[in-house]
């Protein structure tokens, strides 16, 4: 199944002017990988990602742009589809031959909403940022991926995770190798991102996962939610969770997706699970702008 995407065309829309104005380029020179400074910075980020499993760039988005991005996202956060589920730490069917309380079968709870990409207006700041090629190229360099494309899925290319009162994401390893998120709006309480870095495949992985699920805090790192931070995260090697959110202000986190195949899209079952829709429900008439 393939889905054409005009968003993958270089320099689409007004991204070439709006996107770089949103980013603190003096601190994070990501605009031209051919420039030695930009290249050296991207190399350092790549090294950080390889050594630690994540690359965190606080203050990536300038404060004024952050306000605009957050207020825009708030205007269409009511389009979020909410998914409540239980799952094991591996997001799979578990081990039927093992006991119910085996690490492979223990269940975690997740309640999260997601605004699909086709609900995000053309011309919005988030879409302009996502469609800016130098950002894609920088992230591809950090991940060591070439060629590297924006994700062609009409729902999942760049969606926004919305955690309202009671929202949480239980302990898990991601199915995808990496995840790129933008910390856009912190909730009033909770919503901490916690992880135990790079334990997948270790000899003691099962013991560590079991201890984490028991609530043992050994090795657990909490990443501060600082709005404006860009996070590139190797989520299939590192168990992680988002703690329960409370309060009226939702935790908003855009998820920027990419692929090494320009035609890769989500399966219909994934679309149904996360956005409650299938390919027959694609919104094609989102005109105007949230600016
Ligand atoms: Fe995850």
Tab-separated table of C-alpha atoms and ligand atoms in Angstrom:
chain	number	residue	atom	x	y	z
A	1	UNK	CA	0.000	0.000	0.000
A	2	UNK	CA	1.468	3.293	-0.948
A	3	UNK	CA	0.308	6.821	-0.561
A	4	UNK	CA	1.604	9.662	-2.641
A	5	UNK	CA	2.478	12.762	-0.693
A	6	UNK	CA	3.084	16.180	-2.136
A	7	UNK	CA	4.520	17.067	1.296
A	8	UNK	CA	7.628	15.137	0.340
A	9	UNK	CA	8.453	17.559	-2.443
A	10	UNK	CA	11.440	19.748	-1.609
A	11	UNK	CA	10.785	23.198	-0.288
A	12	UNK	CA	7.037	22.792	-0.200
A	13	UNK	CA	4.871	25.701	0.944
A	14	UNK	CA	6.510	28.550	2.817
A	15	UNK	CA	8.638	26.280	4.972
A	16	UNK	CA	11.876	27.751	3.635
A	17	UNK	CA	11.262	31.067	5.359
A	18	UNK	CA	8.949	30.309	8.278
A	19	UNK	CA	10.661	27.184	9.640
A	20	UNK	CA	14.206	28.551	10.107
A	21	UNK	CA	12.748	31.618	11.865
A	22	UNK	CA	11.241	29.321	14.509
A	23	UNK	CA	14.511	27.569	15.365
A	24	UNK	CA	17.319	28.925	17.542
A	25	UNK	CA	19.896	28.570	14.774
A	26	UNK	CA	22.605	30.347	16.761
A	27	UNK	CA	22.570	27.499	19.280
A	28	UNK	CA	21.559	24.770	16.846
A	29	UNK	CA	22.975	25.384	13.336
A	30	UNK	CA	20.909	22.833	11.441
A	31	UNK	CA	20.109	24.781	8.303
A	32	UNK	CA	22.876	23.561	5.986
A	33	UNK	CA	24.743	20.311	6.519
A	34	UNK	CA	27.239	21.348	3.851
A	35	UNK	CA	28.470	24.147	6.088
A	36	UNK	CA	31.369	23.006	8.317
A	37	UNK	CA	29.819	24.391	11.531
A	38	UNK	CA	26.502	22.778	10.787
A	39	UNK	CA	28.204	19.491	9.888
A	40	UNK	CA	30.332	19.482	13.047
A	41	UNK	CA	27.256	20.148	15.180
A	42	UNK	CA	25.296	17.351	13.495
A	43	UNK	CA	28.272	14.998	13.999
A	44	UNK	CA	28.293	15.778	17.738
A	45	UNK	CA	24.565	15.087	17.933
A	46	UNK	CA	25.084	11.798	16.087
A	47	UNK	CA	27.745	10.780	18.589
A	48	UNK	CA	25.480	11.684	21.501
A	49	UNK	CA	22.677	9.584	19.992
A	50	UNK	CA	24.986	6.619	19.429
A	51	UNK	CA	26.417	6.758	22.938
A	52	UNK	CA	23.264	7.454	24.932
A	53	UNK	CA	20.312	6.450	22.744
A	54	UNK	CA	18.968	9.960	22.621
A	55	UNK	CA	19.741	13.438	21.416
A	56	UNK	CA	17.998	16.177	23.344
A	57	UNK	CA	18.052	19.778	22.132
A	58	UNK	CA	16.485	22.109	24.750
A	59	UNK	CA	15.435	25.515	23.488
A	60	UNK	CA	15.401	24.288	19.887
A	61	UNK	CA	12.242	26.310	19.213
A	62	UNK	CA	12.434	30.011	20.036
A	63	UNK	CA	10.032	31.237	22.750
A	64	UNK	CA	7.832	33.362	20.435
A	65	UNK	CA	7.442	30.529	17.925
A	66	UNK	CA	6.739	28.129	20.760
A	67	UNK	CA	3.797	30.237	21.874
A	68	UNK	CA	2.406	30.289	18.346
A	69	UNK	CA	2.907	26.556	17.860
A	70	UNK	CA	1.222	25.799	21.195
A	71	UNK	CA	-1.750	28.091	20.612
A	72	UNK	CA	-2.217	26.672	17.115
A	73	UNK	CA	-2.073	23.122	18.438
A	74	UNK	CA	-4.618	24.004	21.107
A	75	UNK	CA	-7.066	25.144	18.432
A	76	UNK	CA	-7.129	21.736	16.796
A	77	UNK	CA	-6.436	19.500	19.798
A	78	UNK	CA	-10.195	18.844	19.959
A	79	UNK	CA	-9.650	16.760	16.800
A	80	UNK	CA	-7.664	14.217	18.817
A	81	UNK	CA	-8.801	10.613	18.722
A	82	UNK	CA	-8.327	8.932	22.100
A	83	UNK	CA	-7.106	5.408	22.509
A	84	UNK	CA	-7.249	3.528	25.809
A	85	UNK	CA	-5.436	0.234	25.884
A	86	UNK	CA	-3.453	-2.243	27.918
A	87	UNK	CA	-0.280	-3.742	26.547
A	88	UNK	CA	2.876	-5.483	27.627
A	89	UNK	CA	6.276	-3.796	27.607
A	90	UNK	CA	7.010	-5.175	24.135
A	91	UNK	CA	3.705	-4.112	22.559
A	92	UNK	CA	3.154	-7.657	21.360
A	93	UNK	CA	0.924	-10.616	22.230
A	94	UNK	CA	3.207	-11.805	25.027
A	95	UNK	CA	4.182	-15.391	25.760
A	96	UNK	CA	1.218	-17.760	26.004
A	97	UNK	CA	3.444	-20.478	27.466
A	98	UNK	CA	4.538	-18.249	30.357
A	99	UNK	CA	2.659	-17.291	33.521
A	100	UNK	CA	0.337	-14.303	33.562
A	101	UNK	CA	2.716	-12.422	35.844
A	102	UNK	CA	5.753	-13.172	33.664
A	103	UNK	CA	7.532	-10.044	32.436
A	104	UNK	CA	6.435	-10.862	28.893
A	105	UNK	CA	2.757	-10.836	29.910
A	106	UNK	CA	2.431	-8.084	32.478
A	107	UNK	CA	0.077	-5.367	31.356
A	108	UNK	CA	0.552	-1.613	31.405
A	109	UNK	CA	-2.086	1.036	30.767
A	110	UNK	CA	-2.070	3.724	28.124
A	111	UNK	CA	-4.541	6.527	27.486
A	112	UNK	CA	-3.482	9.017	24.862
A	113	UNK	CA	-5.057	11.097	22.123
A	114	UNK	CA	-3.583	11.908	18.738
A	115	UNK	CA	-4.433	14.624	16.217
A	116	UNK	CA	-3.898	13.122	12.767
A	117	UNK	CA	-1.692	14.907	10.264
A	118	UNK	CA	-4.552	15.560	7.850
A	119	UNK	CA	-6.309	17.591	10.567
A	120	UNK	CA	-3.333	19.938	10.900
A	121	UNK	CA	-3.944	22.907	8.590
A	122	UNK	CA	-1.748	23.699	5.627
A	123	UNK	CA	0.264	26.792	6.482
A	124	UNK	CA	0.260	26.057	10.198
A	125	UNK	CA	3.608	26.562	11.910
A	126	UNK	CA	3.914	22.878	12.802
A	127	UNK	CA	3.412	21.766	9.208
A	128	UNK	CA	5.899	24.381	8.003
A	129	UNK	CA	8.462	23.113	10.484
A	130	UNK	CA	7.914	19.469	9.546
A	131	UNK	CA	8.078	20.229	5.827
A	132	UNK	CA	11.400	22.052	6.058
A	133	UNK	CA	13.967	19.842	4.346
A	134	UNK	CA	17.042	20.907	6.371
A	135	UNK	CA	15.355	19.701	9.580
A	136	UNK	CA	14.664	16.325	7.984
A	137	UNK	CA	18.260	16.119	6.737
A	138	UNK	CA	19.674	17.015	10.154
A	139	UNK	CA	17.560	14.355	11.903
A	140	UNK	CA	18.567	11.804	9.254
A	141	UNK	CA	22.217	12.606	9.928
A	142	UNK	CA	21.791	12.148	13.685
A	143	UNK	CA	20.151	8.782	13.081
A	144	UNK	CA	22.667	7.761	10.402
A	145	UNK	CA	19.905	7.311	7.795
A	146	UNK	CA	20.366	8.063	4.123
A	147	UNK	CA	18.210	8.366	2.126
A	148	UNK	CA	15.713	9.759	4.597
A	149	UNK	CA	12.177	10.941	3.890
A	150	UNK	CA	9.238	12.446	5.664
A	151	UNK	CA	6.709	9.724	6.412
A	152	UNK	CA	4.086	9.427	3.660
A	153	UNK	CA	1.218	8.370	5.932
A	154	UNK	CA	-1.665	10.875	5.709
A	155	UNK	CA	-2.520	10.399	9.411
A	156	UNK	CA	0.793	9.581	11.029
A	157	UNK	CA	3.344	11.755	9.185
A	158	UNK	CA	3.356	14.400	11.888
A	159	UNK	CA	0.628	13.919	14.461
A	160	UNK	CA	0.199	15.544	17.871
A	161	UNK	CA	-0.018	13.450	21.028
A	162	UNK	CA	-2.538	14.891	23.450
A	163	UNK	CA	-2.496	13.802	27.102
A	164	UNK	CA	-5.527	15.142	28.976
A	165	UNK	CA	-6.522	14.460	32.601
A	166	UNK	CA	-5.713	10.786	33.273
A	167	UNK	CA	-3.533	10.495	30.171
A	168	UNK	CA	-0.489	8.259	30.457
A	169	UNK	CA	1.641	5.886	28.434
A	170	UNK	CA	2.689	2.748	30.308
A	171	UNK	CA	6.180	1.246	30.232
A	172	UNK	CA	7.127	-0.059	26.795
A	173	UNK	CA	9.741	-0.380	24.096
A	174	UNK	CA	8.704	1.230	20.806
A	175	UNK	CA	8.225	-0.914	17.722
A	176	UNK	CA	9.982	1.705	15.629
A	177	UNK	CA	13.739	2.161	15.901
A	178	UNK	CA	13.517	5.872	16.674
A	179	UNK	CA	11.014	8.577	17.552
A	180	UNK	CA	11.316	12.324	17.047
A	181	UNK	CA	9.191	14.519	19.283
A	182	UNK	CA	8.807	18.175	20.064
A	183	UNK	CA	7.950	19.111	23.632
A	184	UNK	CA	5.291	21.708	22.992
A	185	UNK	CA	3.181	22.187	26.094
A	186	UNK	CA	3.680	20.806	29.593
A	187	UNK	CA	0.635	19.691	31.599
A	188	UNK	CA	-0.171	21.159	35.003
A	189	UNK	CA	0.957	17.995	36.813
A	190	UNK	CA	2.573	14.715	35.808
A	191	UNK	CA	3.431	13.792	32.243
A	192	UNK	CA	7.090	13.058	33.061
A	193	UNK	CA	9.051	11.122	30.491
A	194	UNK	CA	10.954	8.344	32.259
A	195	UNK	CA	13.308	5.790	30.775
A	196	UNK	CA	15.967	3.200	31.462
A	197	UNK	CA	18.484	3.637	28.669
A	198	UNK	CA	19.617	1.001	26.214
A	199	UNK	CA	18.702	-2.208	28.000
A	200	UNK	CA	17.237	-4.132	25.052
A	201	UNK	CA	19.215	-7.281	24.345
A	202	UNK	CA	21.240	-7.136	27.541
A	203	UNK	CA	21.660	-10.402	29.449
A	204	UNK	CA	19.807	-8.934	32.405
A	205	UNK	CA	17.074	-7.268	30.305
A	206	UNK	CA	14.284	-9.413	31.736
A	207	UNK	CA	15.300	-8.697	35.329
A	208	UNK	CA	15.542	-4.973	34.654
A	209	UNK	CA	12.173	-4.843	32.892
A	210	UNK	CA	10.592	-6.831	35.731
A	211	UNK	CA	12.044	-4.494	38.330
A	212	UNK	CA	10.898	-1.403	36.424
A	213	UNK	CA	7.366	-2.806	36.153
A	214	UNK	CA	7.490	-3.460	39.918
A	215	UNK	CA	8.177	0.229	40.475
A	216	UNK	CA	11.875	-0.122	41.253
A	217	UNK	CA	13.530	3.208	40.478
A	218	UNK	CA	17.091	1.911	40.026
A	219	UNK	CA	18.417	3.185	36.703
A	220	UNK	CA	15.259	5.155	35.905
A	221	UNK	CA	16.043	8.542	34.406
A	222	UNK	CA	13.496	11.348	34.251
A	223	UNK	CA	13.709	13.689	31.325
A	224	UNK	CA	12.494	17.154	32.241
A	225	UNK	CA	9.617	18.389	30.083
A	226	UNK	CA	10.978	21.677	28.864
A	227	UNK	CA	8.760	23.182	26.194
A	228	UNK	CA	10.719	23.891	23.028
A	229	UNK	CA	12.923	20.799	23.285
A	230	UNK	CA	13.453	18.586	20.240
A	231	UNK	CA	14.087	14.975	21.211
A	232	UNK	CA	15.476	12.255	18.956
A	233	UNK	CA	15.047	9.013	20.830
A	234	UNK	CA	15.962	5.370	20.166
A	235	UNK	CA	12.773	3.991	21.667
A	236	UNK	CA	13.104	0.317	20.741
A	237	UNK	CA	16.289	-0.118	22.804
A	238	UNK	CA	15.155	1.898	25.805
A	239	UNK	CA	12.121	1.116	27.948
A	240	UNK	CA	10.162	4.299	28.661
A	241	UNK	CA	6.852	5.706	29.831
A	242	UNK	CA	4.891	8.916	30.328
A	243	UNK	CA	3.515	9.269	33.843
A	244	UNK	CA	-0.140	10.099	34.450
A	245	UNK	CA	-1.195	13.644	33.641
A	246	UNK	CA	-3.603	15.725	35.664
A	247	UNK	CA	-4.990	19.217	35.388
A	248	UNK	CA	-6.826	21.180	32.732
A	249	UNK	CA	-3.879	21.992	30.487
A	250	UNK	CA	-3.111	19.076	28.140
A	251	UNK	CA	0.383	17.797	27.520
A	252	UNK	CA	1.000	18.408	23.794
A	253	UNK	CA	3.762	16.598	21.951
A	254	UNK	CA	3.998	16.580	18.142
A	255	UNK	CA	5.551	13.377	16.786
A	256	UNK	CA	7.608	13.912	13.627
A	257	UNK	CA	7.852	10.704	11.598
A	258	UNK	CA	10.320	9.737	8.890
A	259	UNK	CA	11.233	6.673	6.874
A	260	UNK	CA	13.930	5.305	4.622
A	261	UNK	CA	11.233	4.384	2.097
A	262	UNK	CA	9.406	7.384	0.576
A	263	UNK	CA	6.218	5.341	0.102
A	264	UNK	CA	6.008	3.664	3.493
A	265	UNK	CA	2.694	4.161	5.296
A	266	UNK	CA	0.953	2.722	8.346
A	267	UNK	CA	-1.247	-0.341	8.110
A	268	UNK	CA	-5.011	0.177	8.201
A	269	UNK	CA	-5.128	-1.526	11.621
A	270	UNK	CA	-2.626	0.975	13.067
A	271	UNK	CA	-4.610	3.852	11.552
A	272	UNK	CA	-7.804	2.511	13.086
A	273	UNK	CA	-6.121	2.049	16.481
A	274	UNK	CA	-4.499	5.477	16.790
A	275	UNK	CA	-6.770	7.722	14.745
A	276	UNK	CA	-10.036	5.792	14.547
A	277	UNK	CA	-10.097	6.084	10.784
A	278	UNK	CA	-8.945	4.252	7.655
A	279	UNK	CA	-7.794	5.364	4.208
A	280	UNK	CA	-11.396	5.959	3.136
A	281	UNK	CA	-11.652	8.681	5.816
A	282	UNK	CA	-8.694	10.839	4.802
A	283	UNK	CA	-9.349	14.530	5.163
A	284	UNK	CA	-8.381	16.148	1.876
A	285	UNK	CA	-9.879	19.582	2.254
A	286	UNK	CA	-8.007	21.228	5.089
A	287	UNK	CA	-7.638	24.686	3.672
A	288	UNK	CA	-6.560	27.851	5.359
A	289	UNK	CA	-4.205	28.251	8.217
A	290	UNK	CA	-4.185	28.368	11.966
A	291	UNK	CA	-1.768	31.287	11.966
B	1	LIG	FE1	7.152	5.051	23.018
